[in-house]
Coordinates of C-alpha atoms and ligand atoms in Angstrom, one line a residue:
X1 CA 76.3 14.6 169.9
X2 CA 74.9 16.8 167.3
X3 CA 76.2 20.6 167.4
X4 CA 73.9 22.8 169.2
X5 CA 71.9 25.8 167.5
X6 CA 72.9 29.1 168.8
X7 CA 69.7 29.8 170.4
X8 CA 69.7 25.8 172.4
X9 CA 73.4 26.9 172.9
X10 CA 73.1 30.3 174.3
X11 CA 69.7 28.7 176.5
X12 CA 72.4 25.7 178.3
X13 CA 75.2 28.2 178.4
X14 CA 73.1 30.3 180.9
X15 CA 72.4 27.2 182.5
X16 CA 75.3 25.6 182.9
X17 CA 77.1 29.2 184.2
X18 CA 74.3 29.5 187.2
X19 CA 74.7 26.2 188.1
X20 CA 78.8 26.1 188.2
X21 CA 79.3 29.5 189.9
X22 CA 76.8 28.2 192.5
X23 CA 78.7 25.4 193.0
X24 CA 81.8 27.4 192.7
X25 CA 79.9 29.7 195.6
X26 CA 79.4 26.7 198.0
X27 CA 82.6 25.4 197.5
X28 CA 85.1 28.7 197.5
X29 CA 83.0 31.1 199.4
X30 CA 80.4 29.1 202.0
X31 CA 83.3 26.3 202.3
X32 CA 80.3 23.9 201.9
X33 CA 80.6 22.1 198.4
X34 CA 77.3 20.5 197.3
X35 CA 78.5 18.5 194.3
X36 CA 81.7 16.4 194.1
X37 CA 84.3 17.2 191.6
X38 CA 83.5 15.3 188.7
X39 CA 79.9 16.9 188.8
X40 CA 81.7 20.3 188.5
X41 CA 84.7 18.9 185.4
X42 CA 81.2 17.8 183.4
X43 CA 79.4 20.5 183.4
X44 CA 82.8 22.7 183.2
X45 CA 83.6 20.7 180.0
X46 CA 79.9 20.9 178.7
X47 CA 80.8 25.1 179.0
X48 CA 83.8 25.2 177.5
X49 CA 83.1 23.4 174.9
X50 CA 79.8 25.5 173.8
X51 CA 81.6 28.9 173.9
X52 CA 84.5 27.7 171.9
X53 CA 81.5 26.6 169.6
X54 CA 79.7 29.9 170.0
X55 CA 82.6 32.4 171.5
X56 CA 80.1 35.4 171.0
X57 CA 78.2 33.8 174.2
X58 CA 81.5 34.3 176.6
X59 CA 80.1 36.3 179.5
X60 CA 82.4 38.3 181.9
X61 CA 81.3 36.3 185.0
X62 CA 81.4 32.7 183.1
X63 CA 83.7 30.5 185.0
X64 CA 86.2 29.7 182.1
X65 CA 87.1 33.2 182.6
X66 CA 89.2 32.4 185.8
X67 CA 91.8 30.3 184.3
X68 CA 94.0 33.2 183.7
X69 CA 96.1 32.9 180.2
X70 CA 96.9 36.4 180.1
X71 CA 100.8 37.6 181.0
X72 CA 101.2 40.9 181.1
X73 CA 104.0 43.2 180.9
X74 CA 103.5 45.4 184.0
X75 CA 100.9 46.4 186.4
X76 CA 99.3 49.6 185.6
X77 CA 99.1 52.4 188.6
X78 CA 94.9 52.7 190.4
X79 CA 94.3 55.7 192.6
X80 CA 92.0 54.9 195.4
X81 CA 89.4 57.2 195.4
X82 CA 89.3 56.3 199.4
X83 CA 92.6 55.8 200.6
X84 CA 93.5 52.6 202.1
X85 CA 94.5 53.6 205.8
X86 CA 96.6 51.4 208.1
X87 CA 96.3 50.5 211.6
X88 CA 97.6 51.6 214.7
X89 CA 99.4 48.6 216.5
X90 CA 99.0 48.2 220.8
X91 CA 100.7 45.4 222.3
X92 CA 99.5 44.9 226.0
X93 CA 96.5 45.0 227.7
X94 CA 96.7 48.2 228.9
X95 CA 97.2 50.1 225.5
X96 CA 94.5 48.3 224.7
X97 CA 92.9 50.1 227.7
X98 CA 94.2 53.6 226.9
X99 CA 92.6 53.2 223.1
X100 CA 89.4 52.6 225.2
X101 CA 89.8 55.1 227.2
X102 CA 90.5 57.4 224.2
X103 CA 87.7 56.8 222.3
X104 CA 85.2 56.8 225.5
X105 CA 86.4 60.7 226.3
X106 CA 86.1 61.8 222.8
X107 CA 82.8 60.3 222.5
X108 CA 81.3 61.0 225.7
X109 CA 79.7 57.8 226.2
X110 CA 80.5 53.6 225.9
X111 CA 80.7 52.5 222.6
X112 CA 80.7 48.6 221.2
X113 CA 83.6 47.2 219.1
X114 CA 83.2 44.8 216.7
X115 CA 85.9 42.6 216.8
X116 CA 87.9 40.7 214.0
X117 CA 91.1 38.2 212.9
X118 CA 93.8 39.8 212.2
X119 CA 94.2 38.0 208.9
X120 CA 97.9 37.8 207.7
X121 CA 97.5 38.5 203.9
X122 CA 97.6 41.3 201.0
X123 CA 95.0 43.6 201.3
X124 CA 93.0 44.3 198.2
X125 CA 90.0 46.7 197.2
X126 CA 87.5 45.1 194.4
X127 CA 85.3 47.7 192.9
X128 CA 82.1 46.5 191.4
X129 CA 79.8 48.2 189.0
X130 CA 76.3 47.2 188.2
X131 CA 77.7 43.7 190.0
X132 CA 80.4 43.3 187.8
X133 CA 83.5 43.1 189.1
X134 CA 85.5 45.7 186.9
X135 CA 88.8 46.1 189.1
X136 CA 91.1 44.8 191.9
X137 CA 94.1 46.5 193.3
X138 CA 96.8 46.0 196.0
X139 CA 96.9 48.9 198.5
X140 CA 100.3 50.4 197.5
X141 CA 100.9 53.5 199.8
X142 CA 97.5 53.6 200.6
X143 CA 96.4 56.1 197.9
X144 CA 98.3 54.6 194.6
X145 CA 98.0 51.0 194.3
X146 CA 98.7 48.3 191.6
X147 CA 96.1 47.4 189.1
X148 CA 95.7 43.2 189.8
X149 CA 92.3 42.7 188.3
X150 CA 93.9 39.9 186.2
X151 CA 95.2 38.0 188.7
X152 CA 92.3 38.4 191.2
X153 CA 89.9 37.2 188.9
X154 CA 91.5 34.0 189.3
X155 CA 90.9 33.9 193.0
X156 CA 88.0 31.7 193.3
X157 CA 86.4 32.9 196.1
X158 CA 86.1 36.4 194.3
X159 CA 82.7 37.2 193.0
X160 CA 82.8 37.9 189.1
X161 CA 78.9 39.2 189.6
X162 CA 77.2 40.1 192.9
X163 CA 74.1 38.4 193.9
X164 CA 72.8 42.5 193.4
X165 CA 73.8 44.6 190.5
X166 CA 75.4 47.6 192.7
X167 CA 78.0 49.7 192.5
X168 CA 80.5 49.1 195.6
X169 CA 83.5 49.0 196.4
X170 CA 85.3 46.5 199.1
X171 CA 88.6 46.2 201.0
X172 CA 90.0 42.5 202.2
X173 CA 92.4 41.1 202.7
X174 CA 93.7 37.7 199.9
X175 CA 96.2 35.4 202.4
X176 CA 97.2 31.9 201.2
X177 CA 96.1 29.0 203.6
X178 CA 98.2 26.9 205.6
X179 CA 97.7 23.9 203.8
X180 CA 98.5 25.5 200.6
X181 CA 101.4 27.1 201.8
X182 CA 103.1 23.9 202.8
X183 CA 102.4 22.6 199.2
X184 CA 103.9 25.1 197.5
X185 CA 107.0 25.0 199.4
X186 CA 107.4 21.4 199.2
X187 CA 106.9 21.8 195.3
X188 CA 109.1 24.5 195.3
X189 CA 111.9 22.9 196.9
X190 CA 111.8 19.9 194.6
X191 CA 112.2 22.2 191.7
X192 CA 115.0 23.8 193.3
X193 CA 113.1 26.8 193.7
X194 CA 113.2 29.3 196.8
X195 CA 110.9 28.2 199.0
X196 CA 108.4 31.6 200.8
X197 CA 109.1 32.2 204.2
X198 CA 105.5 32.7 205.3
X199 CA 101.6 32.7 203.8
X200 CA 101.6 36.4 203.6
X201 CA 104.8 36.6 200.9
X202 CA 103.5 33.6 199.6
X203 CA 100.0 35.2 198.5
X204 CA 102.1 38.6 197.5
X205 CA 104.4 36.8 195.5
X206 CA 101.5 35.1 194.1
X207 CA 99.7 38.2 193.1
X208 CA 103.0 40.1 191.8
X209 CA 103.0 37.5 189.2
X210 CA 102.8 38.8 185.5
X211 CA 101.6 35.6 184.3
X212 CA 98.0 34.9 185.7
X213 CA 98.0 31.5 185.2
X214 CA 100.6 31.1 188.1
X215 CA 98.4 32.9 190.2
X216 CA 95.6 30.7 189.2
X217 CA 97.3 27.9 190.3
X218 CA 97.9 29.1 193.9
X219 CA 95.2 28.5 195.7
X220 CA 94.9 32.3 197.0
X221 CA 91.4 33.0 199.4
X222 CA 90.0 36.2 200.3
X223 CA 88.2 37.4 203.6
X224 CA 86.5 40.9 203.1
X225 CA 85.9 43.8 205.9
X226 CA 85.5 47.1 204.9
X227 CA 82.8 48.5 202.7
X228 CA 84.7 51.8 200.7
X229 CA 81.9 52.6 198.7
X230 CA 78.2 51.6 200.3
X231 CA 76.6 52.1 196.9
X232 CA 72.9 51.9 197.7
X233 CA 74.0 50.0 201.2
X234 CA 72.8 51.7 204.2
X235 CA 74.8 49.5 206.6
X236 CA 75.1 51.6 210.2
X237 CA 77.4 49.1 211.9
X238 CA 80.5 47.0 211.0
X239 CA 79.0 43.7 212.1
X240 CA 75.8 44.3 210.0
X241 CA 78.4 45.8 206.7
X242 CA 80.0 41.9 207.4
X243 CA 76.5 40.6 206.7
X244 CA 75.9 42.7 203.7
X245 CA 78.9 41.7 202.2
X246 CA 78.2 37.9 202.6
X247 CA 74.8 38.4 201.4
X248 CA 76.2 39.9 198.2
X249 CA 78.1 36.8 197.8
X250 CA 81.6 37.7 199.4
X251 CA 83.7 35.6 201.6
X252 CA 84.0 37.1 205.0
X253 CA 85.5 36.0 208.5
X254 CA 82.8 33.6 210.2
X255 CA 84.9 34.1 213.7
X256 CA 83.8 38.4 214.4
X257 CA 82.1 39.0 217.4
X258 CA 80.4 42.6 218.7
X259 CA 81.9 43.1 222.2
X260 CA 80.0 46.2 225.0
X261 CA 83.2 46.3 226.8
X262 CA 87.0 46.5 226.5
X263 CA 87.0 43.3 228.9
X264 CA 85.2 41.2 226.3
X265 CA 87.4 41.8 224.0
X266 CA 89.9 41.3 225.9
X267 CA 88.7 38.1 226.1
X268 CA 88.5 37.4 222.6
X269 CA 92.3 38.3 222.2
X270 CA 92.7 35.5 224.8
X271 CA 90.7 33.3 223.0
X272 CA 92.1 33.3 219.9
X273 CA 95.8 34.0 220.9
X274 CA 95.5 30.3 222.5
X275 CA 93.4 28.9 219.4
X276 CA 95.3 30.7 216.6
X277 CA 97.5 27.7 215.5
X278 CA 94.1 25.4 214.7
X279 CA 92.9 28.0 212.0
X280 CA 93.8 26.9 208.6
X281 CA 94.9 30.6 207.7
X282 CA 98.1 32.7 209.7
X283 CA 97.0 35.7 211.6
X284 CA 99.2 38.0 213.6
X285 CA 96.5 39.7 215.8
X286 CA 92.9 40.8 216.6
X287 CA 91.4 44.4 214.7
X288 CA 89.1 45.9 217.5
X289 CA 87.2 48.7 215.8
X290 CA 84.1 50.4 217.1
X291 CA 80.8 49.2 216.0
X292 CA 78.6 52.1 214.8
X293 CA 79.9 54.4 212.0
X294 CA 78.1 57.3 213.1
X295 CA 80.8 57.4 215.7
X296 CA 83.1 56.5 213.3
X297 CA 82.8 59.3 211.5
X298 CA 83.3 61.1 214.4
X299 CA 86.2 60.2 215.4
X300 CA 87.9 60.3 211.9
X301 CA 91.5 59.2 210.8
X302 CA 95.1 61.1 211.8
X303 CA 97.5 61.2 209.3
X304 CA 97.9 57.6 208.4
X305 CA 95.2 55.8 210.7
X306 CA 91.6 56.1 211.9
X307 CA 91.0 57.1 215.3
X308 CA 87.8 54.4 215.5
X309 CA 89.8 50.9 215.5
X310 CA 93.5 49.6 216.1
X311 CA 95.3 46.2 216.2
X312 CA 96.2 44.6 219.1
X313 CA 99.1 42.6 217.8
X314 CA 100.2 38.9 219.2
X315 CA 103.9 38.4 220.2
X316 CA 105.7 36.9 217.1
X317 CA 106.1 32.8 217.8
X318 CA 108.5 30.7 216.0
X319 CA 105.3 30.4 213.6
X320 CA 107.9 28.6 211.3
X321 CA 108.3 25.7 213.8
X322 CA 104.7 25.7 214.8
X323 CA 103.3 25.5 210.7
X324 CA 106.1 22.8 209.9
X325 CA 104.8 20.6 213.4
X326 CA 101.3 20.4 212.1
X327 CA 99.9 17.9 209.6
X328 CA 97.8 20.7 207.2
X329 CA 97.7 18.3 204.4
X330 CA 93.7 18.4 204.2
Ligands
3B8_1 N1 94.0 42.2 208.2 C1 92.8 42.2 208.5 O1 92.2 41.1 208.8 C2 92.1 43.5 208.7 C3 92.7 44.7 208.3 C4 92.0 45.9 208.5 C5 92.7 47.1 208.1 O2 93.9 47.2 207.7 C6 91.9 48.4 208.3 C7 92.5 49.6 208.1 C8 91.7 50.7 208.3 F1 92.2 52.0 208.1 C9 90.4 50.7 208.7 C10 89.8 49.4 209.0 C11 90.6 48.3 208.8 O3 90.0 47.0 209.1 C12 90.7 45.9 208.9 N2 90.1 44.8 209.3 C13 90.7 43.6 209.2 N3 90.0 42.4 209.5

């Protein structure tokens, strides 16, 4: 085929980058791919092949970015302009009642709780500016955390641009699946490797890596929750934050539910303590936080944790026995 002019080039470069990170979008974020495979590998090819023609027309967000290549020699330090708080833990029904209780004196009136998985990852905060993803970090102590942006860019379901140019920043949580997590140990121990004792070192041992192409190669997902920085947002709720973020082209939890009383969500504990094994990603509990962040605010943080949510957290299973009974090879 002849060589492209720059200006033909640079026309089917922007092409061919909308049309893969939609597909990318379907597939990684929506779970919905539209294409199959080879569809993708053409068009892939087609891309890499113009900007190694034409490297000036490498855009930050352009798929070939993802591969990782990079190894580098530490991980610089980030301070989180919003600290990353963590959760206080109940195990029973009736501490779960007493948190109720808690927050109903202080407030003076019922409030609703959105609830959410308990996903069993790393958490993370992406900052975004003008859409552009411009850095990911672990949460460290909370307020110093490890610069990662390297290796998060090569977590697929990670938007490189938002479907809006704004300046945010997010907090998730990046877990390995199930499926994955079997893989790699079964690889592993062929090599003679040590094989991860759960999904959650799996993904952490993942992102510690120095070498981003190992992390591109592990399959990592993400499900985002918290909004740090609304930007321009003017989310009032959790539940409707959740929406935002999806609409903006993140990858959040499909199974949250807003509950009026502590006896729904008791019920959705139940519910998903019996159902957890089906999901194709570990979690160790339900996050119960209340709704509106009016009364959030209100209710502020202690020390270490916000007075507005906590973690009810399931008894620990023999969750090794349980992942090794089930077929997860997808
Ligand atoms: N692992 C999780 O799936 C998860 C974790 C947290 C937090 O750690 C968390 C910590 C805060 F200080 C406030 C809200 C939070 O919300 C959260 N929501 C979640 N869904």
């Amino acid at each position: 085929m002849e060589p492209l002019t720059f200006q033909a080039a640079e026309e089917r470069s922007v092409k061919l980058r909308e049309e893969l990170n939609q597909y990318a979008y379907e597939y990684y974020v929506q779970d919905q791919p539209t294409v199959e495979d080879f569809v993708y590998d053409k068009k892939y090819q087609e891309l890499v092949a113009i900007e190694m023609e034409y490297p000036d027309l490498i855009t930050p967000e352009s798929p070939t970015q993802r591969v990782g290549g990079k190894v580098l020699e530490g991980f610089e330090k980030v301070v989180h302009d919003v600290p990353l708080y963590s959760l206080n833990d109940v195990f029973s029904k009736e501490e779960l009642i007493a948190f109720d209780e808690r927050v109903k004196k202080a407030v003076g009136h019922p409030v609703s709780y959105c609830c959410e998985l308990k996903i069993d990852g790393l958490s993370i905060s992406l900052k975004y500016e003008e859409g552009l993803f411009i850095q990911g970090a672990t949460r460290g102590d909370g307020t110093v955390g490890e610069n990662i942006t390297e290796n998060l860019k090569t977590v697929k379901s990670i938007p490189l641009r938002l479907k809006e140019p704004l300046t945010i920043e997010v907090r998730g949580e990046c877990y390995m699946p199930k499926a994955s997590f079997i893989k790699l140990n079964q690889q592993r121990e062929e090599e003679g490797k040590e094989v991860f004792a759960n999904p959650r070192n799996a993904a952490a041992g993942s992102l510690r890596q120095l070498d981003t192409k190992i992390a591109a190669k592990r399959n990592l997902s993400t499900f985002l929750y918290t909004l740090a920085d609304f930007g321009p947002l003017e989310s009032t709720t959790q539940d409707h934050a959740l929406t935002e973020m999806s609409r903006l082209g993140f990858r959040t939890n499909p199974e949250h539910r807003v509950c009026k009383t502590i006896d729904e969500v008791w019920e959705y504990i139940e519910a998903f303590h019996k159902t957890r094994d089906q999901l194709p990603y570990e979690i160790d509990g339900i996050v119960i936080k209340v709704n509106e962040f009016d009364v959030q605010d209100d209710l502020g943080f202690t020390v270490k944790a916000p007075r507005w949510a906590t973690a009810y957290k399931f008894p620990p299973e023999e969750a090794q026995t349980l992942l090794l009974d089930i077929d997860w090879t997808v």
